[in-house]
Amino acid sequence: MLQTITLKISEITIDDKQIFDRYLRLSDLRVSELNFTNFFMWRDYYKISYSVVNDFLCIMSVMESGVPFCFFPIGDYKRIDELKCTLYIMREHFAEMGWNFVMKRVSTQQLSILETLGLCFKSGEDRDNFDYLYSVGSLSTLAGKKLDGKRNHINKFKKLYSFEYEKITASNIPDCKDILEKWCIQRNYTESDSLIAERKANLDLLENYESLELEGAIIKVDGVPQAFTIGEQLSSDTVVIHIEKANAEIHGLYPLINQQFLANQWSHMEYVNREQDLGLEGLRKAKLSYNPASFVEKYTVELC
């Protein structure tokens, strides 16, 4: 019988980056959510908290509306006995709170590990949260027939405009905030809870840009800042894009900043994770148009 353990549960602050990074490096996963920046910038919207159990990082989301859930424990997956015990402890904690024990955004790799533990569980595919994984070499050069359209958009842009590429530093963060605000206003963000949350998450990231140790770039069009993007190394071979915002009225600007950012700052990586489509038809079509190399599949899991 498991001994009852009272978890020490903490809210996320910027000072927790080293803790998260240590555990995330051990698992080396390509899942877009599994990085400190993502948890930090969305901590308020998803009501994210964490606890360290048996030297595994356990991250939970308890929104006011919605089903409480946790992520699969993060740590050294060779420590099978400790991982199994950690899952039991987390299930017990959820039961004490009156919640069903649900794990979301569980990767195929984590699902395989769960299968080795001998636990009874059921899982369901979460297609809307599959991450789109692309070849950095492909998107940085846009070579090949399948990406003809993207090259054509960029070529048309270059005929109409001049542009400058700048790395993001503390001095041009205000330019990024201005681009973000214009992007939000174009979409009437005050009428959308999800866009209000996205604006806040993006601002939190920008205001902590240096502490989060991120990489980013701004595109100036005819001397005016019109687009910015921010990412970071996600795993040993993959970069993740956290933000990409541009003036949609300037044709070709989105494919340009995507291509330029990878070519200038991430050519040493093999893959780029451009996150999920959330089941939005237009977003799914746009992400598929870039010819993904594969998907990072994710599942929702419940222990029996």
Backbone as numpy.savetxt, mean C-alpha at the origin, in Angstrom:
# Nx Ny Nz CAx CAy CAz Cx Cy Cz
-4.50 -26.30 27.66 -5.35 -25.10 27.66 -4.46 -23.86 27.66
-4.78 -22.88 26.82 -3.98 -21.67 26.74 -4.15 -20.81 27.98
-3.05 -20.28 28.46 -3.12 -19.33 29.56 -3.64 -18.00 29.03
-4.57 -17.39 29.74 -5.11 -16.11 29.30 -4.02 -15.03 29.37
-3.83 -14.33 28.28 -2.82 -13.29 28.21 -3.50 -11.96 27.89
-3.19 -10.96 28.68 -3.72 -9.62 28.40 -2.77 -8.93 27.44
-3.26 -8.62 26.25 -2.40 -8.00 25.25 -2.15 -6.54 25.57
-0.93 -6.11 25.32 -0.62 -4.69 25.38 -0.85 -4.13 23.98
-1.95 -3.42 23.82 -2.33 -2.91 22.50 -2.01 -1.42 22.42
-1.32 -1.04 21.35 -0.87 0.34 21.18 -1.41 0.93 19.90
-1.70 2.22 19.92 -2.01 2.93 18.69 -0.70 3.27 17.99
-0.77 3.46 16.69 0.44 3.72 15.90 0.84 5.19 15.97
2.12 5.43 16.19 2.68 6.78 16.08 3.89 6.71 15.15
4.38 7.85 14.75 5.53 7.90 13.84 6.76 7.26 14.48
6.81 7.21 15.80 7.96 6.62 16.50 8.00 5.10 16.42
6.95 4.49 15.89 6.89 3.03 15.81 7.52 2.48 14.53
8.05 3.33 13.69 8.56 2.87 12.39 9.63 1.78 12.55
10.57 1.95 13.45 11.64 0.96 13.59 11.09 -0.40 14.00
10.09 -0.40 14.88 9.48 -1.67 15.31 8.86 -2.38 14.12
8.04 -1.67 13.37 7.37 -2.27 12.22 8.38 -2.73 11.17
9.36 -1.89 10.87 10.33 -2.23 9.83 11.08 -3.51 10.18
11.41 -3.70 11.44 12.16 -4.89 11.85 11.38 -6.16 11.54
10.11 -6.18 11.89 9.30 -7.37 11.64 8.98 -7.55 10.15
8.70 -6.45 9.47 8.34 -6.54 8.06 9.51 -7.04 7.20
10.72 -6.69 7.58 11.89 -7.18 6.85 12.02 -8.70 6.96
11.61 -9.25 8.09 11.70 -10.69 8.29 10.80 -11.46 7.33
9.62 -10.89 7.05 8.66 -11.61 6.21 8.88 -11.37 4.72
9.41 -10.21 4.34 9.79 -9.90 2.96 8.66 -10.20 1.96
7.48 -9.63 2.21 6.31 -9.87 1.38 6.06 -8.71 0.42
5.40 -9.01 -0.70 5.09 -7.99 -1.71 3.70 -7.39 -1.53
3.06 -7.59 -0.41 1.70 -7.11 -0.16 1.72 -5.60 0.10
0.91 -4.85 -0.64 1.00 -3.39 -0.58 0.69 -2.82 0.80
-0.19 -3.48 1.55 -0.54 -2.96 2.88 0.58 -3.15 3.90
1.45 -4.12 3.66 2.40 -4.51 4.70 3.68 -3.67 4.67
3.52 -2.41 5.04 4.64 -1.51 5.25 4.19 -0.45 6.24
5.13 0.11 6.98 4.77 1.04 8.04 4.05 2.26 7.51
4.50 2.78 6.37 3.87 3.98 5.81 2.38 3.79 5.61
1.99 2.66 5.04 0.58 2.40 4.80 -0.21 2.36 6.11
0.31 1.66 7.11 -0.40 1.59 8.38 -0.47 2.96 9.06
0.60 3.74 8.95 0.63 5.05 9.59 -0.36 6.01 8.93
-0.34 6.10 7.61 -1.16 7.10 6.93 -2.66 6.77 7.03
-3.00 5.49 7.18 -4.40 5.08 7.27 -4.82 4.72 8.68
-3.99 5.03 9.66 -4.24 4.59 11.04 -5.56 5.12 11.61
-5.91 6.36 11.28 -7.13 6.95 11.82 -8.37 6.40 11.13
-8.32 6.28 9.83 -9.50 5.82 9.08 -9.85 4.37 9.44
-8.82 3.52 9.49 -9.06 2.10 9.78 -8.96 1.76 11.27
-8.70 2.77 12.10 -8.57 2.56 13.55 -7.59 1.41 13.82
-6.38 1.61 13.36 -5.36 0.55 13.43 -4.61 0.61 14.75
-4.41 -0.55 15.34 -3.59 -0.69 16.54 -2.73 -1.94 16.37
-1.80 -2.12 17.30 -0.93 -3.29 17.17 -0.49 -3.81 18.53
-0.01 -5.05 18.52 0.55 -5.66 19.71 1.65 -6.62 19.26
2.69 -6.76 20.07 3.73 -7.75 19.78 3.48 -8.96 20.67
3.26 -10.12 20.02 2.92 -11.35 20.72 3.89 -12.44 20.30
4.61 -13.02 21.24 5.58 -14.08 20.93 6.57 -13.65 19.85
6.93 -12.38 19.87 7.85 -11.80 18.89 7.27 -11.82 17.47
5.93 -11.73 17.38 5.25 -11.50 16.11 4.47 -10.20 16.21
4.48 -9.44 15.13 3.74 -8.18 15.08 2.31 -8.47 14.65
1.35 -8.14 15.53 -0.06 -8.39 15.26 -0.77 -7.05 15.10
-1.35 -6.82 13.93 -1.95 -5.53 13.59 -3.45 -5.71 13.41
-4.22 -4.84 14.05 -5.67 -4.96 14.06 -6.33 -3.69 13.52
-7.53 -3.87 12.97 -8.35 -2.76 12.52 -9.73 -2.91 13.14
-10.15 -1.87 13.88 -11.46 -1.90 14.54 -12.18 -0.60 14.21
-12.79 -0.57 13.02 -13.51 0.63 12.60 -14.87 0.69 13.30
-15.41 1.92 13.41 -16.71 2.08 14.03 -17.79 1.36 13.23
-17.68 1.37 11.93 -18.57 0.59 11.07 -17.72 -0.43 10.34
-18.17 -1.63 10.29 -17.38 -2.67 9.65 -16.97 -3.74 10.65
-16.48 -4.85 10.11 -16.10 -6.00 10.92 -14.67 -5.84 11.41
-14.43 -5.95 12.73 -13.04 -5.92 13.21 -12.24 -7.06 12.58
-11.00 -6.78 12.24 -10.17 -7.83 11.66 -8.72 -7.58 12.02
-7.91 -8.59 11.79 -6.47 -8.41 11.97 -5.75 -8.91 10.74
-4.50 -8.54 10.61 -3.65 -9.05 9.56 -2.98 -10.33 10.07
-2.51 -11.14 9.16 -1.76 -12.33 9.56 -0.52 -11.87 10.32
-0.21 -12.51 11.47 0.97 -12.08 12.25 2.22 -11.99 11.39
3.03 -10.99 11.65 4.22 -10.71 10.85 5.47 -10.99 11.67
6.36 -11.78 11.10 7.59 -12.09 11.80 8.35 -13.21 11.10
9.12 -13.95 11.86 9.92 -15.04 11.32 9.03 -16.28 11.21
8.62 -16.61 9.99 7.67 -17.70 9.80 8.30 -19.08 9.95
9.59 -19.14 10.21 10.21 -20.44 10.53 9.88 -20.85 11.97
9.43 -19.91 12.78 9.09 -20.20 14.19 7.62 -20.65 14.25
7.40 -21.87 13.78 6.05 -22.40 13.57 5.26 -22.50 14.88
5.88 -23.04 15.92 5.16 -23.24 17.19 4.72 -21.90 17.77
5.61 -20.90 17.74 5.27 -19.59 18.28 4.18 -18.91 17.45
4.23 -19.10 16.13 3.21 -18.54 15.26 1.84 -19.15 15.57
1.81 -20.45 15.73 0.55 -21.14 16.04 -0.02 -20.64 17.36
0.83 -20.50 18.36 0.40 -19.99 19.66 -0.12 -18.56 19.54
0.55 -17.77 18.73 0.14 -16.37 18.54 -1.26 -16.29 17.93
-1.54 -17.14 16.97 -2.86 -17.15 16.36 -3.94 -17.53 17.38
-3.64 -18.49 18.23 -4.59 -18.86 19.28 -4.83 -17.69 20.24
-3.76 -16.99 20.59 -3.88 -15.86 21.51 -4.72 -14.75 20.89
-4.49 -14.48 19.62 -5.26 -13.45 18.95 -6.74 -13.86 18.83
-6.98 -15.12 18.55 -8.37 -15.58 18.48 -9.05 -15.43 19.84
-8.32 -15.72 20.90 -8.87 -15.58 22.25 -9.18 -14.12 22.56
-8.29 -13.23 22.15 -8.52 -11.80 22.38 -9.78 -11.34 21.65
-9.94 -11.75 20.40 -11.14 -11.37 19.65 -12.40 -11.91 20.32
-12.32 -13.14 20.82 -13.48 -13.74 21.49 -13.84 -12.96 22.75
-12.82 -12.54 23.51 -13.06 -11.77 24.72 -13.73 -10.43 24.41
-13.44 -9.90 23.23 -14.03 -8.63 22.82 -15.41 -8.82 22.17
-15.80 -10.08 21.99 -17.09 -10.35 21.37 -17.06 -10.27 19.85
-15.88 -10.45 19.25 -15.72 -10.36 17.79 -15.40 -11.74 17.22
-15.82 -11.97 15.98 -15.34 -13.13 15.24 -13.89 -12.89 14.84
-13.09 -13.94 14.90 -11.67 -13.80 14.56 -11.50 -13.90 13.05
-11.31 -12.75 12.40 -11.17 -12.67 10.95 -9.82 -12.06 10.61
-9.11 -12.68 9.68 -7.87 -12.12 9.15 -8.10 -11.71 7.71
-7.71 -10.50 7.35 -7.89 -10.01 5.99 -6.53 -9.69 5.36
-6.55 -9.54 4.03 -5.35 -9.23 3.23 -4.27 -10.30 3.42
-4.69 -11.53 3.60 -3.74 -12.64 3.80 -3.21 -13.06 2.43
-1.90 -13.05 2.28 -1.30 -13.37 0.98 -1.27 -14.88 0.76
-1.01 -15.26 -0.49 -0.89 -16.68 -0.84 0.22 -17.33 -0.02
1.34 -16.61 0.15 2.45 -17.14 0.93 2.03 -17.37 2.38
1.33 -16.43 2.97 0.88 -16.58 4.34 -0.16 -17.70 4.46
-1.00 -17.83 3.45 -1.99 -18.91 3.45 -1.30 -20.27 3.43
-0.23 -20.38 2.67 0.54 -21.62 2.62 1.16 -21.95 3.97
1.64 -20.92 4.65 2.20 -21.12 5.99 1.12 -21.59 6.95
-0.06 -20.99 6.86 -1.17 -21.38 7.72 -1.53 -22.84 7.51
-1.46 -23.31 6.28 -1.79 -24.70 5.98 -0.85 -25.68 6.66
0.40 -25.26 6.90 1.36 -26.16 7.54 1.15 -26.27 9.05
0.31 -25.39 9.62 0.15 -25.38 11.07 -0.85 -26.43 11.57
-1.59 -27.03 10.66 -2.55 -28.05 11.07 -3.81 -27.49 11.71
-4.10 -26.22 11.46 -5.29 -25.59 12.03 -6.45 -25.69 11.04
-7.66 -25.76 11.59 -8.84 -25.76 10.75 -9.20 -24.31 10.42
-9.35 -24.01 9.13 -9.71 -22.65 8.74 -10.46 -22.68 7.42
-11.14 -21.59 7.13 -11.76 -21.42 5.83 -11.29 -20.09 5.26
-11.14 -20.06 3.94 -10.61 -18.85 3.29 -11.44 -18.52 2.06
-11.48 -17.24 1.73 -12.18 -16.78 0.54 -11.34 -15.76 -0.20
-11.34 -15.85 -1.51 -10.55 -14.95 -2.36 -11.09 -13.52 -2.25
-10.19 -12.55 -2.13 -10.56 -11.13 -2.03 -10.05 -10.41 -3.28
-10.71 -10.65 -4.41 -10.23 -10.13 -5.70 -10.11 -8.61 -5.71
-11.02 -7.90 -5.07 -10.99 -6.43 -5.11 -9.73 -5.87 -4.47
-9.06 -6.66 -3.64 -7.83 -6.20 -2.98 -6.57 -6.88 -3.51
-6.69 -7.61 -4.62 -5.48 -8.12 -5.26 -4.61 -6.93 -5.67
-3.31 -7.02 -5.40 -2.38 -5.98 -5.85 -1.94 -6.26 -7.27
-1.72 -5.18 -8.01 -1.22 -5.28 -9.38 0.30 -5.16 -9.35
0.97 -6.19 -9.84 2.43 -6.24 -9.85 2.92 -6.11 -11.29
3.82 -5.14 -11.52 4.33 -4.88 -12.87 5.85 -5.00 -12.88
6.37 -5.25 -14.06 7.82 -5.23 -14.26 8.31 -3.78 -14.30
9.29 -3.47 -13.47 9.86 -2.11 -13.50 10.49 -1.84 -14.86
11.19 -2.84 -15.40 11.80 -2.67 -16.71 10.78 -2.33 -17.78
9.62 -2.98 -17.71 8.56 -2.75 -18.69 7.96 -1.36 -18.56
7.61 -0.96 -17.34 6.95 0.34 -17.16 7.91 1.52 -17.24
9.20 1.28 -17.03 10.15 2.39 -17.12 10.58 2.66 -18.56
10.40 1.68 -19.45 10.75 1.87 -20.86 9.51 1.92 -21.75
8.43 1.29 -21.28 7.18 1.18 -22.06 7.43 0.52 -23.42
8.38 -0.41 -23.42 8.69 -1.13 -24.66 7.63 -2.19 -24.93
7.43 -2.49 -26.21 6.52 -3.56 -26.58 5.17 -3.06 -27.07
4.54 -3.90 -27.87 3.28 -3.52 -28.52 2.17 -3.25 -27.52
2.13 -4.03 -26.42 1.02 -3.90 -25.46 1.00 -2.53 -24.78
2.14 -1.84 -24.79 2.20 -0.53 -24.14 2.33 0.61 -25.15
2.00 0.32 -26.40 2.03 1.36 -27.45 1.20 2.58 -27.05
0.02 2.33 -26.48 -0.87 3.42 -26.12 -0.26 4.36 -25.10
0.44 3.79 -24.12 1.06 4.63 -23.08 2.18 5.48 -23.69
2.98 4.89 -24.57 4.05 5.65 -25.24 3.45 6.78 -26.08
2.35 6.49 -26.75 1.70 7.50 -27.59 1.20 8.67 -26.75
0.63 8.37 -25.58 0.15 9.44 -24.68 1.32 10.34 -24.26
2.45 9.72 -23.92 3.62 10.49 -23.48 4.20 11.31 -24.64
4.27 10.72 -25.81 4.79 11.44 -26.97 3.93 12.65 -27.30
2.61 12.48 -27.20 1.71 13.61 -27.44 1.93 14.70 -26.40
2.09 14.29 -25.13 2.38 15.25 -24.06 3.64 16.06 -24.38
4.70 15.38 -24.78 5.98 16.04 -25.04 5.91 17.02 -26.21
5.00 16.78 -27.15 4.82 17.71 -28.27 4.12 18.99 -27.84
3.29 18.88 -26.80 2.47 20.01 -26.36 3.12 20.82 -25.23
3.96 20.16 -24.42 4.46 20.80 -23.21 5.96 20.55 -23.03
6.55 21.42 -22.21 7.88 21.14 -21.68 7.70 20.71 -20.23
8.62 19.87 -19.72 8.47 19.43 -18.34 9.82 19.33 -17.65
9.77 19.44 -16.32 10.95 19.26 -15.47 10.62 18.18 -14.43
11.61 17.35 -14.15 11.48 16.29 -13.15 12.31 16.66 -11.93
11.68 16.66 -10.76 12.39 17.00 -9.52 12.13 15.92 -8.47
13.16 15.56 -7.74 12.94 14.72 -6.57 12.25 15.54 -5.48
11.41 14.87 -4.70 10.74 15.56 -3.59 11.73 15.75 -2.44
11.77 16.97 -1.93 12.54 17.32 -0.74 11.64 18.14 0.17
12.16 18.51 1.32 11.37 19.32 2.25 10.93 20.63 1.59
11.75 21.14 0.67 11.47 22.45 0.08 10.28 22.44 -0.89
10.00 21.29 -1.52 8.87 21.28 -2.46 7.66 20.47 -1.98
7.66 20.08 -0.71 6.47 19.46 -0.12 5.24 20.37 -0.26
5.37 21.71 -0.05 4.20 22.58 -0.26 3.62 22.47 -1.67
4.47 22.26 -2.68 3.97 22.06 -4.04 3.11 20.80 -4.13
3.56 19.74 -3.44 2.79 18.49 -3.43 1.43 18.70 -2.77
1.41 19.44 -1.68 0.15 19.70 -0.99 -0.80 20.49 -1.87
-0.25 21.40 -2.64 -1.08 22.21 -3.54 -1.67 21.34 -4.66
-0.86 20.45 -5.21 -1.36 19.52 -6.25 -2.45 18.63 -5.67
-2.21 18.13 -4.47 -3.20 17.27 -3.81 -4.52 18.00 -3.59
-4.44 19.24 -3.12 -5.66 20.00 -2.84 -6.46 20.23 -4.12
-5.77 20.57 -5.19 -6.46 20.79 -6.47 -7.09 19.48 -6.97
-6.39 18.38 -6.79 -6.91 17.07 -7.18 -8.19 16.75 -6.41
-8.18 17.04 -5.11 -9.36 16.78 -4.27 -10.53 17.68 -4.66
-10.24 18.94 -4.91 -11.31 19.89 -5.27 -11.96 19.49 -6.59
-11.15 19.02 -7.55 -11.69 18.57 -8.83 -12.70 17.44 -8.65
-12.55 16.69 -7.56 -13.42 15.53 -7.33 -14.47 15.79 -6.24
-14.67 17.07 -5.87 -15.67 17.43 -4.86 -15.51 16.56 -3.60
-14.28 16.54 -3.08 -13.97 15.60 -1.99 -14.81 15.83 -0.74
-15.33 17.03 -0.52 -16.10 17.29 0.70 -17.41 16.52 0.73
-17.79 15.95 -0.42 -19.03 15.18 -0.50 -18.78 13.67 -0.43
-17.54 13.27 -0.23 -17.20 11.85 -0.23 -16.38 11.50 1.00
-16.89 10.61 1.84 -16.15 10.18 3.03 -14.82 9.55 2.66
-14.81 8.75 1.58 -13.58 8.06 1.21 -12.52 9.05 0.72
-12.93 10.09 -0.02 -11.96 11.08 -0.49 -11.48 11.99 0.64
-12.35 12.28 1.60 -11.91 13.03 2.79 -10.84 12.25 3.52
-11.07 10.93 3.66 -10.09 10.07 4.33 -8.80 9.98 3.54
-8.91 9.89 2.21 -7.71 9.81 1.37 -6.90 11.11 1.45
-7.59 12.23 1.46 -6.89 13.52 1.58 -6.11 13.58 2.88
-6.74 13.18 3.99 -6.06 13.21 5.29 -4.87 12.26 5.31
-5.05 11.05 4.77 -3.96 10.08 4.74 -2.78 10.61 3.93
-3.08 11.22 2.78 -2.02 11.78 1.94 -1.30 12.93 2.63
-2.06 13.78 3.32 -1.44 14.90 4.04 -0.57 14.39 5.19
-1.03 13.36 5.90 -0.22 12.78 6.98 1.10 12.26 6.43
1.04 11.63 5.27 2.26 11.14 4.64 3.19 12.29 4.27
2.66 13.33 3.64 3.48 14.46 3.21 4.11 15.18 4.40
3.35 15.31 5.48 3.87 16.03 6.65 4.92 15.22 7.41
5.01 13.94 7.13 6.02 13.08 7.78 6.95 12.44 6.74
7.07 13.09 5.60 7.79 12.52 4.46 9.22 12.09 4.82
9.96 12.95 5.47 11.36 12.63 5.77 11.46 11.54 6.83
10.61 11.60 7.85 10.65 10.58 8.91 10.28 9.20 8.37
9.42 9.17 7.36 9.00 7.90 6.77 10.02 7.36 5.77
11.05 8.16 5.46 12.16 7.75 4.59 11.65 7.31 3.20
10.87 8.19 2.60 10.24 7.89 1.32 11.03 8.47 0.15
10.66 8.03 -1.06 11.21 8.58 -2.29 10.04 9.15 -3.09
10.25 10.31 -3.70 9.16 10.90 -4.47 9.67 11.81 -5.57
8.74 12.21 -6.44 9.11 13.09 -7.55 7.94 14.00 -7.90
8.30 15.18 -8.39 7.32 16.16 -8.89 7.59 16.39 -10.38
6.53 16.54 -11.15 6.65 16.96 -12.54 6.12 18.38 -12.65
6.97 19.28 -13.15 6.53 20.64 -13.48 6.24 20.70 -14.97
5.08 21.23 -15.31 4.68 21.37 -16.70 4.71 22.85 -17.06
5.56 23.18 -18.01 5.77 24.60 -18.38 6.04 25.44 -17.13
6.83 24.86 -16.22 7.27 25.57 -15.02 6.34 25.50 -13.82
5.17 24.88 -13.98 4.18 24.83 -12.89 4.06 23.40 -12.35
4.18 23.18 -11.02 4.02 21.83 -10.45 2.61 21.29 -10.75
2.55 20.13 -11.41 1.25 19.59 -11.84 1.05 18.13 -11.46
2.09 17.45 -10.99 1.94 16.04 -10.62 3.01 15.66 -9.62
2.68 14.73 -8.75 3.70 14.18 -7.85 3.38 12.72 -7.56
4.40 11.98 -7.19 4.24 10.57 -6.84 5.22 10.23 -5.74
4.85 9.26 -4.90 5.67 8.85 -3.76 5.62 7.34 -3.60
6.78 6.74 -3.36 6.84 5.30 -3.12 8.00 4.96 -2.21
8.20 3.66 -2.02 9.33 3.19 -1.22 9.55 1.71 -1.50
10.70 1.23 -1.08 10.98 -0.19 -1.24 10.06 -0.99 -0.33
9.36 -1.97 -0.91 8.39 -2.77 -0.17 9.00 -4.09 0.29
9.75 -4.72 -0.59 10.41 -5.99 -0.28 11.77 -5.98 -0.96
12.44 -7.11 -0.92 13.80 -7.15 -1.46 13.86 -6.85 -2.96
12.74 -7.06 -3.68 12.77 -6.85 -5.13 11.64 -5.97 -5.66
10.87 -5.35 -4.75 9.65 -4.65 -5.17 9.53 -3.28 -4.53
9.12 -2.30 -5.34 8.78 -0.96 -4.85 7.27 -0.84 -4.85
6.71 -0.10 -3.89 5.28 0.15 -3.85 5.04 1.64 -4.07
3.99 1.97 -4.82 3.61 3.36 -5.05 2.48 3.72 -4.08
2.75 4.66 -3.19 1.74 5.07 -2.21 0.79 6.12 -2.76
1.33 7.08 -3.48 0.52 8.19 -3.99 0.95 8.51 -5.42
-0.04 8.81 -6.25 0.23 9.34 -7.59 -0.91 10.29 -7.91
-0.61 11.58 -7.94 -1.63 12.59 -8.17 -1.16 13.51 -9.28
-2.08 13.81 -10.20 -1.74 14.67 -11.34 -2.97 15.44 -11.80
-2.72 16.51 -12.50 -3.79 17.28 -13.12 -4.32 16.48 -14.31
-5.51 15.90 -14.15 -6.06 15.02 -15.18 -6.40 15.76 -16.47
-6.44 17.08 -16.42 -6.74 17.85 -17.63 -5.55 17.93 -18.58
-4.37 17.54 -18.07 -3.17 17.55 -18.92 -2.96 16.14 -19.47
-3.25 15.96 -20.73 -3.21 14.64 -21.36 -1.80 14.05 -21.32
-1.71 12.81 -20.84 -0.43 12.10 -20.82 0.38 12.29 -19.57
-0.10 13.11 -18.64 0.70 13.41 -17.44 0.81 12.20 -16.51
-0.26 11.45 -16.37 -0.20 10.27 -15.49 0.78 9.22 -16.01
0.69 8.80 -17.27 1.69 7.83 -17.73 3.11 8.38 -17.71
3.25 9.70 -17.89 4.60 10.29 -17.86 5.23 10.17 -16.48
4.49 10.56 -15.44 5.11 10.54 -14.11 5.35 9.11 -13.63
4.48 8.20 -14.02 4.68 6.79 -13.71 5.98 6.29 -14.33
6.17 6.56 -15.62 7.36 6.09 -16.34 8.63 6.78 -15.83
8.56 8.09 -15.62 9.73 8.84 -15.18 10.21 8.45 -13.79
9.27 8.24 -12.89 9.63 7.90 -11.50 10.37 6.56 -11.45
9.87 5.58 -12.18 10.52 4.26 -12.19 11.88 4.33 -12.87
11.96 5.05 -13.99 13.21 5.13 -14.74 14.29 5.89 -13.98
13.90 6.94 -13.25 14.88 7.78 -12.57 15.27 7.28 -11.18
14.35 6.61 -10.48 14.64 6.29 -9.08 14.49 4.83 -8.69
13.94 3.98 -9.57 13.69 2.60 -9.15 14.16 1.58 -10.19
15.08 1.93 -11.03 15.52 1.01 -12.08 16.24 -0.23 -11.49
16.68 -0.13 -10.23 17.37 -1.26 -9.60 16.41 -2.30 -9.04
15.11 -2.02 -9.03 14.12 -2.97 -8.52 13.54 -3.78 -9.67
13.02 -4.96 -9.35 12.47 -5.84 -10.38 10.98 -5.58 -10.63
10.24 -5.32 -9.54 8.79 -5.16 -9.67 8.32 -3.87 -9.00
7.16 -3.40 -9.48 6.48 -2.28 -8.82 5.07 -2.72 -8.49
4.67 -2.55 -7.24 3.31 -2.85 -6.78 2.53 -1.55 -6.82
1.46 -1.53 -7.66 0.64 -0.34 -7.79 -0.72 -0.50 -7.11
-0.71 -1.34 -6.07 -1.85 -1.51 -5.18 -3.08 -2.08 -5.89
-4.23 -2.04 -5.22 -5.43 -2.73 -5.67 -6.38 -1.81 -6.43
-7.45 -2.40 -6.99 -8.43 -1.57 -7.70 -9.72 -1.36 -6.89
-9.83 -2.02 -5.73 -10.96 -1.86 -4.82 -12.31 -2.21 -5.47
-12.25 -2.94 -6.57 -13.48 -3.33 -7.24 -14.09 -2.23 -8.09
-13.38 -1.12 -8.27 -13.89 0.00 -9.05 -13.60 -0.27 -10.53
-14.64 -0.28 -11.34 -14.52 -0.70 -12.73 -13.51 0.14 -13.51
-13.59 1.47 -13.36 -12.67 2.33 -14.08 -11.23 2.13 -13.67
-11.01 1.98 -12.35 -9.66 1.77 -11.84 -9.12 0.42 -12.28
-9.97 -0.59 -12.28 -9.53 -1.92 -12.73 -9.10 -1.87 -14.19
-9.89 -1.19 -15.01 -9.56 -1.07 -16.44 -8.23 -0.36 -16.63
-8.02 0.71 -15.85 -6.77 1.48 -15.97 -5.56 0.64 -15.55
-5.69 -0.11 -14.48 -4.57 -0.92 -14.00 -4.27 -2.08 -14.94
-5.31 -2.67 -15.50 -5.10 -3.75 -16.46 -4.44 -3.24 -17.74
-4.69 -1.97 -18.08 -4.14 -1.42 -19.32 -2.62 -1.30 -19.30
-2.02 -1.38 -18.11 -0.56 -1.31 -17.98 0.09 -2.69 -18.07
-0.73 -3.72 -18.37 -0.20 -5.06 -18.61 0.55 -5.62 -17.38
-0.17 -5.91 -16.29 0.50 -6.43 -15.09 1.23 -7.74 -15.35
2.37 -7.90 -14.68 3.13 -9.15 -14.78 2.43 -10.26 -14.02
1.81 -9.89 -12.89 1.08 -10.85 -12.06 0.29 -10.07 -11.02
-0.39 -10.81 -10.17 -1.14 -10.22 -9.06 -0.60 -10.74 -7.74
-0.69 -9.91 -6.71 -0.46 -10.38 -5.34 -1.85 -10.73 -4.82
-2.14 -12.02 -4.82 -3.48 -12.47 -4.42 -3.64 -12.39 -2.90
-4.86 -12.06 -2.47 -5.14 -11.93 -1.04 -6.44 -12.64 -0.69
-6.53 -13.05 0.57 -7.66 -13.84 1.03 -8.15 -13.35 2.38
-9.42 -13.62 2.64 -10.00 -13.42 3.97 -10.08 -14.79 4.63
-9.61 -14.88 5.87 -9.46 -16.18 6.54 -10.15 -16.14 7.91
-10.86 -17.23 8.23 -11.43 -17.41 9.55 -11.00 -18.77 10.09
-10.50 -18.80 11.34 -10.18 -20.09 11.96 -11.47 -20.75 12.40
-11.52 -22.09 12.30 -12.71 -22.85 12.70 -12.86 -22.84 14.22
